[in-house]
Amino acid sequence: MDDKKIARINELYHKSKAEGLTAAEQKEQQVLRREYVDAFKQNLRSQLNQISIEETDGTITDLGEKFGRKRGN
């Protein structure tokens, strides 16, 4: 998500607290928030897929292989 969209989310939030939003602005806010949350989840999943754990016996467990990638995330 780019900085312009994040700035717009913040702008709509502040406007909603100050004077309220029109129906079109409320819809825009919902769409932008959903896009932000989806991007956040995708970024977090990508980071978690890169984690490997060294077990006590010395083997390496790739958590992305074990839990994440096989589900298509």
PDB file of N, CA and C in Angstrom:
ATOM      1  N   MET A   1       0.854  -1.170   0.000  1.00  0.00           N
ATOM      2  CA  MET A   1       0.000   0.000   0.000  1.00  0.00           C
ATOM      3  C   MET A   1       0.899   1.231   0.000  1.00  0.00           C
ATOM      4  N   ASP A   2       0.586   2.186  -0.846  1.00  0.00           N
ATOM      5  CA  ASP A   2       1.446   3.365  -0.958  1.00  0.00           C
ATOM      6  C   ASP A   2       1.082   4.440   0.074  1.00  0.00           C
ATOM      7  N   ASP A   3       1.971   5.395   0.214  1.00  0.00           N
ATOM      8  CA  ASP A   3       1.815   6.444   1.221  1.00  0.00           C
ATOM      9  C   ASP A   3       0.594   7.323   0.977  1.00  0.00           C
ATOM     10  N   LYS A   4       0.211   7.506  -0.283  1.00  0.00           N
ATOM     11  CA  LYS A   4      -0.958   8.341  -0.588  1.00  0.00           C
ATOM     12  C   LYS A   4      -2.234   7.718  -0.032  1.00  0.00           C
ATOM     13  N   LYS A   5      -2.344   6.403  -0.151  1.00  0.00           N
ATOM     14  CA  LYS A   5      -3.544   5.730   0.356  1.00  0.00           C
ATOM     15  C   LYS A   5      -3.581   5.764   1.880  1.00  0.00           C
ATOM     16  N   ILE A   6      -2.435   5.593   2.506  1.00  0.00           N
ATOM     17  CA  ILE A   6      -2.387   5.661   3.968  1.00  0.00           C
ATOM     18  C   ILE A   6      -2.750   7.071   4.438  1.00  0.00           C
ATOM     19  N   ALA A   7      -2.239   8.074   3.733  1.00  0.00           N
ATOM     20  CA  ALA A   7      -2.574   9.459   4.063  1.00  0.00           C
ATOM     21  C   ALA A   7      -4.079   9.693   3.901  1.00  0.00           C
ATOM     22  N   ARG A   8      -4.664   9.091   2.877  1.00  0.00           N
ATOM     23  CA  ARG A   8      -6.113   9.253   2.655  1.00  0.00           C
ATOM     24  C   ARG A   8      -6.912   8.568   3.762  1.00  0.00           C
ATOM     25  N   ILE A   9      -6.465   7.407   4.209  1.00  0.00           N
ATOM     26  CA  ILE A   9      -7.128   6.731   5.332  1.00  0.00           C
ATOM     27  C   ILE A   9      -7.121   7.649   6.553  1.00  0.00           C
ATOM     28  N   ASN A  10      -5.970   8.232   6.836  1.00  0.00           N
ATOM     29  CA  ASN A  10      -5.852   9.130   7.991  1.00  0.00           C
ATOM     30  C   ASN A  10      -6.714  10.378   7.826  1.00  0.00           C
ATOM     31  N   GLU A  11      -6.733  10.906   6.613  1.00  0.00           N
ATOM     32  CA  GLU A  11      -7.548  12.092   6.328  1.00  0.00           C
ATOM     33  C   GLU A  11      -9.035  11.798   6.558  1.00  0.00           C
ATOM     34  N   LEU A  12      -9.487  10.653   6.066  1.00  0.00           N
ATOM     35  CA  LEU A  12     -10.888  10.292   6.249  1.00  0.00           C
ATOM     36  C   LEU A  12     -11.206  10.041   7.721  1.00  0.00           C
ATOM     37  N   TYR A  13     -10.272   9.456   8.453  1.00  0.00           N
ATOM     38  CA  TYR A  13     -10.484   9.232   9.879  1.00  0.00           C
ATOM     39  C   TYR A  13     -10.677  10.558  10.611  1.00  0.00           C
ATOM     40  N   HIS A  14      -9.768  11.507  10.364  1.00  0.00           N
ATOM     41  CA  HIS A  14      -9.853  12.792  11.045  1.00  0.00           C
ATOM     42  C   HIS A  14     -11.112  13.554  10.653  1.00  0.00           C
ATOM     43  N   LYS A  15     -11.498  13.457   9.385  1.00  0.00           N
ATOM     44  CA  LYS A  15     -12.720  14.120   8.942  1.00  0.00           C
ATOM     45  C   LYS A  15     -13.941  13.485   9.602  1.00  0.00           C
ATOM     46  N   SER A  16     -13.921  12.149   9.757  1.00  0.00           N
ATOM     47  CA  SER A  16     -15.070  11.476  10.382  1.00  0.00           C
ATOM     48  C   SER A  16     -15.239  11.920  11.828  1.00  0.00           C
ATOM     49  N   LYS A  17     -14.139  12.177  12.521  1.00  0.00           N
ATOM     50  CA  LYS A  17     -14.210  12.635  13.907  1.00  0.00           C
ATOM     51  C   LYS A  17     -14.615  14.096  13.998  1.00  0.00           C
ATOM     52  N   ALA A  18     -14.210  14.905  13.025  1.00  0.00           N
ATOM     53  CA  ALA A  18     -14.461  16.348  13.074  1.00  0.00           C
ATOM     54  C   ALA A  18     -15.871  16.711  12.606  1.00  0.00           C
ATOM     55  N   GLU A  19     -16.254  16.169  11.445  1.00  0.00           N
ATOM     56  CA  GLU A  19     -17.514  16.634  10.863  1.00  0.00           C
ATOM     57  C   GLU A  19     -18.378  15.526  10.280  1.00  0.00           C
ATOM     58  N   GLY A  20     -17.877  14.320  10.229  1.00  0.00           N
ATOM     59  CA  GLY A  20     -18.633  13.215   9.646  1.00  0.00           C
ATOM     60  C   GLY A  20     -18.296  13.025   8.178  1.00  0.00           C
ATOM     61  N   LEU A  21     -18.660  11.856   7.670  1.00  0.00           N
ATOM     62  CA  LEU A  21     -18.365  11.507   6.285  1.00  0.00           C
ATOM     63  C   LEU A  21     -19.656  11.330   5.496  1.00  0.00           C
ATOM     64  N   THR A  22     -19.552  11.590   4.198  1.00  0.00           N
ATOM     65  CA  THR A  22     -20.670  11.291   3.313  1.00  0.00           C
ATOM     66  C   THR A  22     -20.705   9.778   3.106  1.00  0.00           C
ATOM     67  N   ALA A  23     -21.769   9.294   2.508  1.00  0.00           N
ATOM     68  CA  ALA A  23     -21.888   7.857   2.243  1.00  0.00           C
ATOM     69  C   ALA A  23     -20.768   7.384   1.322  1.00  0.00           C
ATOM     70  N   ALA A  24     -20.426   8.185   0.325  1.00  0.00           N
ATOM     71  CA  ALA A  24     -19.349   7.824  -0.604  1.00  0.00           C
ATOM     72  C   ALA A  24     -18.004   7.773   0.122  1.00  0.00           C
ATOM     73  N   GLU A  25     -17.784   8.717   1.029  1.00  0.00           N
ATOM     74  CA  GLU A  25     -16.530   8.728   1.788  1.00  0.00           C
ATOM     75  C   GLU A  25     -16.462   7.550   2.754  1.00  0.00           C
ATOM     76  N   GLN A  26     -17.584   7.179   3.337  1.00  0.00           N
ATOM     77  CA  GLN A  26     -17.613   6.008   4.220  1.00  0.00           C
ATOM     78  C   GLN A  26     -17.260   4.744   3.451  1.00  0.00           C
ATOM     79  N   LYS A  27     -17.804   4.609   2.256  1.00  0.00           N
ATOM     80  CA  LYS A  27     -17.501   3.456   1.409  1.00  0.00           C
ATOM     81  C   LYS A  27     -16.015   3.451   1.035  1.00  0.00           C
ATOM     82  N   GLU A  28     -15.489   4.617   0.651  1.00  0.00           N
ATOM     83  CA  GLU A  28     -14.074   4.727   0.313  1.00  0.00           C
ATOM     84  C   GLU A  28     -13.208   4.334   1.509  1.00  0.00           C
ATOM     85  N   GLN A  29     -13.597   4.785   2.699  1.00  0.00           N
ATOM     86  CA  GLN A  29     -12.848   4.460   3.915  1.00  0.00           C
ATOM     87  C   GLN A  29     -12.847   2.948   4.169  1.00  0.00           C
ATOM     88  N   GLN A  30     -13.997   2.314   3.983  1.00  0.00           N
ATOM     89  CA  GLN A  30     -14.083   0.861   4.172  1.00  0.00           C
ATOM     90  C   GLN A  30     -13.175   0.123   3.187  1.00  0.00           C
ATOM     91  N   VAL A  31     -13.203   0.538   1.924  1.00  0.00           N
ATOM     92  CA  VAL A  31     -12.386  -0.107   0.894  1.00  0.00           C
ATOM     93  C   VAL A  31     -10.898   0.068   1.202  1.00  0.00           C
ATOM     94  N   LEU A  32     -10.506   1.281   1.559  1.00  0.00           N
ATOM     95  CA  LEU A  32      -9.102   1.545   1.862  1.00  0.00           C
ATOM     96  C   LEU A  32      -8.643   0.783   3.099  1.00  0.00           C
ATOM     97  N   ARG A  33      -9.476   0.724   4.113  1.00  0.00           N
ATOM     98  CA  ARG A  33      -9.120  -0.023   5.326  1.00  0.00           C
ATOM     99  C   ARG A  33      -8.975  -1.508   5.028  1.00  0.00           C
ATOM    100  N   ARG A  34      -9.880  -2.064   4.225  1.00  0.00           N
ATOM    101  CA  ARG A  34      -9.792  -3.481   3.868  1.00  0.00           C
ATOM    102  C   ARG A  34      -8.504  -3.741   3.089  1.00  0.00           C
ATOM    103  N   GLU A  35      -8.171  -2.856   2.165  1.00  0.00           N
ATOM    104  CA  GLU A  35      -6.945  -2.996   1.386  1.00  0.00           C
ATOM    105  C   GLU A  35      -5.725  -2.939   2.303  1.00  0.00           C
ATOM    106  N   TYR A  36      -5.751  -2.028   3.282  1.00  0.00           N
ATOM    107  CA  TYR A  36      -4.644  -1.904   4.224  1.00  0.00           C
ATOM    108  C   TYR A  36      -4.483  -3.182   5.052  1.00  0.00           C
ATOM    109  N   VAL A  37      -5.581  -3.699   5.582  1.00  0.00           N
ATOM    110  CA  VAL A  37      -5.532  -4.909   6.401  1.00  0.00           C
ATOM    111  C   VAL A  37      -5.041  -6.093   5.576  1.00  0.00           C
ATOM    112  N   ASP A  38      -5.529  -6.226   4.353  1.00  0.00           N
ATOM    113  CA  ASP A  38      -5.085  -7.322   3.485  1.00  0.00           C
ATOM    114  C   ASP A  38      -3.591  -7.235   3.189  1.00  0.00           C
ATOM    115  N   ALA A  39      -3.098  -6.021   2.920  1.00  0.00           N
ATOM    116  CA  ALA A  39      -1.669  -5.830   2.654  1.00  0.00           C
ATOM    117  C   ALA A  39      -0.847  -6.153   3.903  1.00  0.00           C
ATOM    118  N   PHE A  40      -1.353  -5.760   5.057  1.00  0.00           N
ATOM    119  CA  PHE A  40      -0.669  -6.048   6.317  1.00  0.00           C
ATOM    120  C   PHE A  40      -0.574  -7.555   6.553  1.00  0.00           C
ATOM    121  N   LYS A  41      -1.676  -8.255   6.348  1.00  0.00           N
ATOM    122  CA  LYS A  41      -1.687  -9.708   6.536  1.00  0.00           C
ATOM    123  C   LYS A  41      -0.741 -10.402   5.562  1.00  0.00           C
ATOM    124  N   GLN A  42      -0.746  -9.964   4.314  1.00  0.00           N
ATOM    125  CA  GLN A  42       0.130 -10.558   3.302  1.00  0.00           C
ATOM    126  C   GLN A  42       1.601 -10.344   3.676  1.00  0.00           C
ATOM    127  N   ASN A  43       1.932  -9.147   4.138  1.00  0.00           N
ATOM    128  CA  ASN A  43       3.297  -8.847   4.539  1.00  0.00           C
ATOM    129  C   ASN A  43       3.702  -9.700   5.745  1.00  0.00           C
ATOM    130  N   LEU A  44       2.828  -9.821   6.721  1.00  0.00           N
ATOM    131  CA  LEU A  44       3.112 -10.626   7.901  1.00  0.00           C
ATOM    132  C   LEU A  44       3.299 -12.091   7.531  1.00  0.00           C
ATOM    133  N   ARG A  45       2.430 -12.617   6.682  1.00  0.00           N
ATOM    134  CA  ARG A  45       2.543 -14.015   6.248  1.00  0.00           C
ATOM    135  C   ARG A  45       3.867 -14.239   5.524  1.00  0.00           C
ATOM    136  N   SER A  46       4.251 -13.287   4.688  1.00  0.00           N
ATOM    137  CA  SER A  46       5.516 -13.398   3.963  1.00  0.00           C
ATOM    138  C   SER A  46       6.692 -13.444   4.931  1.00  0.00           C
ATOM    139  N   GLN A  47       6.652 -12.620   5.952  1.00  0.00           N
ATOM    140  CA  GLN A  47       7.721 -12.621   6.945  1.00  0.00           C
ATOM    141  C   GLN A  47       7.737 -13.931   7.723  1.00  0.00           C
ATOM    142  N   LEU A  48       6.569 -14.414   8.121  1.00  0.00           N
ATOM    143  CA  LEU A  48       6.505 -15.661   8.885  1.00  0.00           C
ATOM    144  C   LEU A  48       6.968 -16.853   8.052  1.00  0.00           C
ATOM    145  N   ASN A  49       6.721 -16.815   6.760  1.00  0.00           N
ATOM    146  CA  ASN A  49       7.153 -17.897   5.879  1.00  0.00           C
ATOM    147  C   ASN A  49       8.679 -17.978   5.768  1.00  0.00           C
ATOM    148  N   GLN A  50       9.371 -16.927   6.141  1.00  0.00           N
ATOM    149  CA  GLN A  50      10.828 -16.903   6.056  1.00  0.00           C
ATOM    150  C   GLN A  50      11.515 -17.388   7.336  1.00  0.00           C
ATOM    151  N   ILE A  51      10.739 -17.756   8.351  1.00  0.00           N
ATOM    152  CA  ILE A  51      11.306 -18.153   9.634  1.00  0.00           C
ATOM    153  C   ILE A  51      11.631 -19.635   9.635  1.00  0.00           C
ATOM    154  N   SER A  52      12.834 -19.931  10.085  1.00  0.00           N
ATOM    155  CA  SER A  52      13.262 -21.314  10.294  1.00  0.00           C
ATOM    156  C   SER A  52      13.698 -21.453  11.743  1.00  0.00           C
ATOM    157  N   ILE A  53      13.438 -22.617  12.315  1.00  0.00           N
ATOM    158  CA  ILE A  53      13.786 -22.883  13.708  1.00  0.00           C
ATOM    159  C   ILE A  53      14.769 -24.040  13.750  1.00  0.00           C
ATOM    160  N   GLU A  54      15.822 -23.860  14.528  1.00  0.00           N
ATOM    161  CA  GLU A  54      16.756 -24.950  14.737  1.00  0.00           C
ATOM    162  C   GLU A  54      16.283 -25.748  15.949  1.00  0.00           C
ATOM    163  N   GLU A  55      15.985 -27.025  15.703  1.00  0.00           N
ATOM    164  CA  GLU A  55      15.508 -27.912  16.767  1.00  0.00           C
ATOM    165  C   GLU A  55      16.670 -28.315  17.671  1.00  0.00           C
ATOM    166  N   THR A  56      16.338 -28.889  18.821  1.00  0.00           N
ATOM    167  CA  THR A  56      17.373 -29.290  19.777  1.00  0.00           C
ATOM    168  C   THR A  56      18.307 -30.351  19.209  1.00  0.00           C
ATOM    169  N   ASP A  57      17.816 -31.149  18.266  1.00  0.00           N
ATOM    170  CA  ASP A  57      18.679 -32.179  17.663  1.00  0.00           C
ATOM    171  C   ASP A  57      19.522 -31.636  16.509  1.00  0.00           C
ATOM    172  N   GLY A  58      19.415 -30.340  16.238  1.00  0.00           N
ATOM    173  CA  GLY A  58      20.226 -29.715  15.195  1.00  0.00           C
ATOM    174  C   GLY A  58      19.545 -29.592  13.846  1.00  0.00           C
ATOM    175  N   THR A  59      18.391 -30.209  13.666  1.00  0.00           N
ATOM    176  CA  THR A  59      17.689 -30.099  12.390  1.00  0.00           C
ATOM    177  C   THR A  59      17.026 -28.729  12.276  1.00  0.00           C
ATOM    178  N   ILE A  60      16.810 -28.324  11.056  1.00  0.00           N
ATOM    179  CA  ILE A  60      16.187 -27.031  10.774  1.00  0.00           C
ATOM    180  C   ILE A  60      14.755 -27.285  10.298  1.00  0.00           C
ATOM    181  N   THR A  61      13.798 -26.627  10.940  1.00  0.00           N
ATOM    182  CA  THR A  61      12.399 -26.704  10.535  1.00  0.00           C
ATOM    183  C   THR A  61      12.026 -25.384   9.887  1.00  0.00           C
ATOM    184  N   ASP A  62      11.630 -25.431   8.626  1.00  0.00           N
ATOM    185  CA  ASP A  62      11.173 -24.250   7.890  1.00  0.00           C
ATOM    186  C   ASP A  62       9.687 -24.098   8.166  1.00  0.00           C
ATOM    187  N   LEU A  63       9.308 -23.071   8.919  1.00  0.00           N
ATOM    188  CA  LEU A  63       7.907 -22.904   9.297  1.00  0.00           C
ATOM    189  C   LEU A  63       7.022 -22.577   8.102  1.00  0.00           C
ATOM    190  N   GLY A  64       7.592 -21.934   7.086  1.00  0.00           N
ATOM    191  CA  GLY A  64       6.820 -21.663   5.873  1.00  0.00           C
ATOM    192  C   GLY A  64       6.422 -22.950   5.182  1.00  0.00           C
ATOM    193  N   GLU A  65       7.346 -23.890   5.123  1.00  0.00           N
ATOM    194  CA  GLU A  65       7.040 -25.191   4.520  1.00  0.00           C
ATOM    195  C   GLU A  65       6.071 -25.981   5.383  1.00  0.00           C
ATOM    196  N   LYS A  66       6.276 -25.915   6.686  1.00  0.00           N
ATOM    197  CA  LYS A  66       5.485 -26.727   7.605  1.00  0.00           C
ATOM    198  C   LYS A  66       4.055 -26.206   7.751  1.00  0.00           C
ATOM    199  N   PHE A  67       3.885 -24.881   7.830  1.00  0.00           N
ATOM    200  CA  PHE A  67       2.571 -24.330   8.140  1.00  0.00           C
ATOM    201  C   PHE A  67       1.986 -23.413   7.072  1.00  0.00           C
ATOM    202  N   GLY A  68       2.782 -22.590   6.436  1.00  0.00           N
ATOM    203  CA  GLY A  68       2.248 -21.514   5.623  1.00  0.00           C
ATOM    204  C   GLY A  68       2.065 -21.813   4.164  1.00  0.00           C
ATOM    205  N   ARG A  69       3.121 -22.146   3.478  1.00  0.00           N
ATOM    206  CA  ARG A  69       3.074 -22.220   2.014  1.00  0.00           C
ATOM    207  C   ARG A  69       2.185 -23.331   1.494  1.00  0.00           C
ATOM    208  N   LYS A  70       2.085 -24.427   2.242  1.00  0.00           N
ATOM    209  CA  LYS A  70       1.293 -25.546   1.723  1.00  0.00           C
ATOM    210  C   LYS A  70      -0.196 -25.208   1.610  1.00  0.00           C
ATOM    211  N   ARG A  71      -0.638 -24.176   2.340  1.00  0.00           N
ATOM    212  CA  ARG A  71      -2.026 -23.733   2.272  1.00  0.00           C
ATOM    213  C   ARG A  71      -2.228 -22.641   1.229  1.00  0.00           C
ATOM    214  N   GLY A  72      -1.157 -22.291   0.517  1.00  0.00           N
ATOM    215  CA  GLY A  72      -1.286 -21.276  -0.531  1.00  0.00           C
ATOM    216  C   GLY A  72      -1.197 -19.874  -0.016  1.00  0.00           C
ATOM    217  N   ASN A  73      -0.742 -19.665   1.215  1.00  0.00           N
ATOM    218  CA  ASN A  73      -0.641 -18.329   1.797  1.00  0.00           C
ATOM    219  C   ASN A  73       0.660 -17.691   1.484  1.00  0.00           C
TER     220      ASN A  73
END
